[in-house]
PDB file of C-alpha atoms in Angstrom:
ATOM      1  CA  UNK S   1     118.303  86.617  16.134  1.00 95.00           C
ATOM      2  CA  UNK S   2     121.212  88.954  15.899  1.00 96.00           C
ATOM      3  CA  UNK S   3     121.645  92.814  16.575  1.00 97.00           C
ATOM      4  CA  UNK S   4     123.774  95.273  14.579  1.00 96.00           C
ATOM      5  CA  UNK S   5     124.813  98.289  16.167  1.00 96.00           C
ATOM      6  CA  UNK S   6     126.201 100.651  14.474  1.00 96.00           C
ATOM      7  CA  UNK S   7     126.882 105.269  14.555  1.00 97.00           C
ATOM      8  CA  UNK S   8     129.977 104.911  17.038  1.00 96.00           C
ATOM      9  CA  UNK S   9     133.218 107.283  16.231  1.00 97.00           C
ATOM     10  CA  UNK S  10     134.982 109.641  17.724  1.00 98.00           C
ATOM     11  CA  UNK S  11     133.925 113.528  18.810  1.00 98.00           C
ATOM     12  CA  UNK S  12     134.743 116.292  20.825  1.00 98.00           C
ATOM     13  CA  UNK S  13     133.578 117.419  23.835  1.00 98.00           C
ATOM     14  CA  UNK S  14     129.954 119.080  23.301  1.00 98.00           C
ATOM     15  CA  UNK S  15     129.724 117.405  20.041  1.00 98.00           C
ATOM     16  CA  UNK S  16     126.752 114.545  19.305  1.00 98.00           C
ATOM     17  CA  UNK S  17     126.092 111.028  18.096  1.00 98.00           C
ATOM     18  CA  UNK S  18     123.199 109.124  16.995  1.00 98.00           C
ATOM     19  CA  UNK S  19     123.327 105.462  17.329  1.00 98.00           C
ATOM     20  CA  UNK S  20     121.950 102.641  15.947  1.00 98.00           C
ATOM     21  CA  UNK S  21     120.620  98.823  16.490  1.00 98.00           C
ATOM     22  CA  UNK S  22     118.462  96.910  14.437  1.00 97.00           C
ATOM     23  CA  UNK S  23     117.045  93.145  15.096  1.00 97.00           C
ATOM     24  CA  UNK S  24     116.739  90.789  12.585  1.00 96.00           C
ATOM     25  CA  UNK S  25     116.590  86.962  12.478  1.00 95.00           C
ATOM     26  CA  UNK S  26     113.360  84.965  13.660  1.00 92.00           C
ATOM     27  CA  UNK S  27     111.355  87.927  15.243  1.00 94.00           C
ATOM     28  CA  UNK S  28     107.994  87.659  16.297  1.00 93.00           C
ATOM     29  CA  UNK S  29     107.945  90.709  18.834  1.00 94.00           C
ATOM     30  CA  UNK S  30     110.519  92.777  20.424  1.00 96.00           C
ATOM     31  CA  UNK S  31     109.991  93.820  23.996  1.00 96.00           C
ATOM     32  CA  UNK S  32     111.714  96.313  26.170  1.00 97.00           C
ATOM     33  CA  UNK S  33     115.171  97.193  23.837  1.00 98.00           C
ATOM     34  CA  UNK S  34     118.048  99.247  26.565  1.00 98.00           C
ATOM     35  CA  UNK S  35     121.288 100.455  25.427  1.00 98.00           C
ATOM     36  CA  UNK S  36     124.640  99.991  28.093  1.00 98.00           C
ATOM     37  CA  UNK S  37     128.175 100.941  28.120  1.00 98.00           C
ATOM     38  CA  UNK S  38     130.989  99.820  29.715  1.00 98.00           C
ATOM     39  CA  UNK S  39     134.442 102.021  29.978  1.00 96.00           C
ATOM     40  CA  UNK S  40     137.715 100.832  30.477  1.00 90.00           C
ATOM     41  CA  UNK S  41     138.393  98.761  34.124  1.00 93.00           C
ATOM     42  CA  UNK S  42     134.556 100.058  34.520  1.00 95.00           C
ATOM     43  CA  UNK S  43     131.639  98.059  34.624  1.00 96.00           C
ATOM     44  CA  UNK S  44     128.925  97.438  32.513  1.00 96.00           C
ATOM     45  CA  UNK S  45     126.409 100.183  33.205  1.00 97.00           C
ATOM     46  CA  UNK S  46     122.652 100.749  32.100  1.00 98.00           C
ATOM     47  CA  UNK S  47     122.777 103.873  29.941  1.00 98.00           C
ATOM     48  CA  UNK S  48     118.613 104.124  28.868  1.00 98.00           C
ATOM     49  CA  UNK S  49     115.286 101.678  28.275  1.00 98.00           C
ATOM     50  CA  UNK S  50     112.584 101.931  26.150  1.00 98.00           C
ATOM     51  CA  UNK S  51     109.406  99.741  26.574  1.00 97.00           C
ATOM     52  CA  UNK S  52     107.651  98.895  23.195  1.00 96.00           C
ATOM     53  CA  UNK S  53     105.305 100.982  23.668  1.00 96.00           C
ATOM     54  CA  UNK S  54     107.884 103.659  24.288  1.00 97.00           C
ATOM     55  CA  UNK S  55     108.042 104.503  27.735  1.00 98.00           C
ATOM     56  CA  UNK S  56     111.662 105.600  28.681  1.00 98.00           C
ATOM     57  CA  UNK S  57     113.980 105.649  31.274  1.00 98.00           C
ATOM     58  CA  UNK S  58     117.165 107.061  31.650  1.00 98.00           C
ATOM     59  CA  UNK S  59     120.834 106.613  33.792  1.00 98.00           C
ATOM     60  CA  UNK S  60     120.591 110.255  35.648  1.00 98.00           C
ATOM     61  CA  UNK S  61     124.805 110.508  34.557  1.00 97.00           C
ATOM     62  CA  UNK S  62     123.197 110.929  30.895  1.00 98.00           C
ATOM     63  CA  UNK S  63     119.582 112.530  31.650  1.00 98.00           C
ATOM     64  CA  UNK S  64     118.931 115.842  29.844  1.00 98.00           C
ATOM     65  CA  UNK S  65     121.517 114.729  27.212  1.00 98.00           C
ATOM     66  CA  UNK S  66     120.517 111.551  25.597  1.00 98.00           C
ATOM     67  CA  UNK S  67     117.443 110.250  24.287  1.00 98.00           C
ATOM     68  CA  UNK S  68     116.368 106.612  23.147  1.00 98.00           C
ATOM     69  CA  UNK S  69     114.035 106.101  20.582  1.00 98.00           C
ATOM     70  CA  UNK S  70     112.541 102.895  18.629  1.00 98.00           C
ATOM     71  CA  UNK S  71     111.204 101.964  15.588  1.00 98.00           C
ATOM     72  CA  UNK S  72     109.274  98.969  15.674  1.00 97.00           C
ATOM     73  CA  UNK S  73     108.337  98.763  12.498  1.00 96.00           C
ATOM     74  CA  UNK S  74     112.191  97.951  11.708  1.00 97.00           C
ATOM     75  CA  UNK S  75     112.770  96.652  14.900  1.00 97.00           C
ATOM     76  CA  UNK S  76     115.316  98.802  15.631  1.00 98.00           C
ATOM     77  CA  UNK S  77     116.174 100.902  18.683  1.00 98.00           C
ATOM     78  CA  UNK S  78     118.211 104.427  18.482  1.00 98.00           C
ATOM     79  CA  UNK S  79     120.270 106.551  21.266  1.00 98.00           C
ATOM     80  CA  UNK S  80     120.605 110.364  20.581  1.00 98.00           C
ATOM     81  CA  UNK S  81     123.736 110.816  22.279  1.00 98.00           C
ATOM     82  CA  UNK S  82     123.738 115.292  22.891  1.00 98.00           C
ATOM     83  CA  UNK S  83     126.345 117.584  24.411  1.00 98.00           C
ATOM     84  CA  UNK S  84     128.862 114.573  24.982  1.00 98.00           C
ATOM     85  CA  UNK S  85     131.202 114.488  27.720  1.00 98.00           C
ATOM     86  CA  UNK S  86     134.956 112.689  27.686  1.00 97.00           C
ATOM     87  CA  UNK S  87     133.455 110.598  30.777  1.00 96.00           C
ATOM     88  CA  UNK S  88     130.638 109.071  27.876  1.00 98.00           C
ATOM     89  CA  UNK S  89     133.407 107.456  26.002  1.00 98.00           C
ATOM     90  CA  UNK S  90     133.001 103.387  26.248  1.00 98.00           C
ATOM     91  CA  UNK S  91     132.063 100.572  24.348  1.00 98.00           C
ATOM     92  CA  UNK S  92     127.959 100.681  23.629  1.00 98.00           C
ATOM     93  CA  UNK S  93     125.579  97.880  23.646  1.00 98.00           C
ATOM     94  CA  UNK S  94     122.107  97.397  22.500  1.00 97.00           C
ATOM     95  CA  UNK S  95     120.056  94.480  24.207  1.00 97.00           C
ATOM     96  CA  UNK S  96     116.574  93.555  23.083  1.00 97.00           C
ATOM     97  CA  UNK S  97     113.768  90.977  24.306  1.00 96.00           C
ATOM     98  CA  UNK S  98     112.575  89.233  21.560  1.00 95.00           C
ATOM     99  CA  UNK S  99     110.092  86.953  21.170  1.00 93.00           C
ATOM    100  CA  UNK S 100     110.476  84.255  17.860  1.00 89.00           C
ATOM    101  CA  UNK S 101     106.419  83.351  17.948  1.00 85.00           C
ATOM    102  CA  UNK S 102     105.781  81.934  22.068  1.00 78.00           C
ATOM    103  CA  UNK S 103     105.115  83.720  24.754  1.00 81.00           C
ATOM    104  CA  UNK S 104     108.730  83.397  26.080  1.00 89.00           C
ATOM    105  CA  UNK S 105     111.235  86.052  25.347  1.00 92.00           C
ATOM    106  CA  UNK S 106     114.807  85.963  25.328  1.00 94.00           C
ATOM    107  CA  UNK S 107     117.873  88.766  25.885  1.00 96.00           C
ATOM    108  CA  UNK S 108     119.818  89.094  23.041  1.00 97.00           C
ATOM    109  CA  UNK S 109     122.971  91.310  22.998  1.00 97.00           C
ATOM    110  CA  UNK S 110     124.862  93.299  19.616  1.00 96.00           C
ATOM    111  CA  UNK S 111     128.554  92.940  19.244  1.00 93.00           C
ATOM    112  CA  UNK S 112     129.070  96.840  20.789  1.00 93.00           C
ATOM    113  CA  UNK S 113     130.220 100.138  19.047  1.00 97.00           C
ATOM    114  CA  UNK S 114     132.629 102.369  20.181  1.00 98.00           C
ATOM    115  CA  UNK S 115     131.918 105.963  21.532  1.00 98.00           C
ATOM    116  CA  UNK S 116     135.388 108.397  22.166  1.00 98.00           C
ATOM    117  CA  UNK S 117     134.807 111.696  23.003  1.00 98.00           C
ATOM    118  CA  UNK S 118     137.805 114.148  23.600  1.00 97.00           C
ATOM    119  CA  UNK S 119     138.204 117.316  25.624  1.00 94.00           C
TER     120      UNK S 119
END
């Protein structure tokens, strides 16, 4: 199973982004599908979390502003990024739970797209 994110660049302040991450490989269901970001010297942090059947849940730093969404159909999860702020720039990651056919399902991460925003 691998994930492709993609829709990271560089803005200005206020401006917006839509990102994207689609699943592919041996896929039999995808759970719960997140998005994270980690800035420079900064730790990983959760950014947003959507279930499969699309409940959501947000980081309150990007509440108001950002919205996840999912397709499930392509198996592919999407992050409305609104009004961005120079303190959103960082590194993105999707993460999905995907299940190839048991009942087991394992975290699988994308290789990360970059989000700069300037003031």
């Amino acid at each position: 199973v691998q994930l492709q994110a993609s829709g990271g660049g560089a803005v200005q302040a206020g401006g917006s982004l839509k990102l994207s991450c689609a699943a592919s490989g041996s896929i039999f269901r995808v759970n719960a599908m997140r998005w994270h970001r980690q800035a420079p010297g900064s730790q990983r942090e959760l950014v947003a979390t959507i279930t499969r059947g699309g409940i959501t849940n947000y980081a309150d730093s990007v509440k108001g502003r950002f919205t996840i969404s999912r397709d499930n159909i392509k198996n592919t999860v999407y992050l409305q990024m609104n009004s961005l702020a120079p303190e959103d720039t960082a590194l993105y990651y999707c993460n999905a739970y995907v299940s190839s056919g048991s009942l087991q399902y394992t975290g699988y991460w994308g290789q990360g797209t970059q989000v700069t925003v300037s003031s």
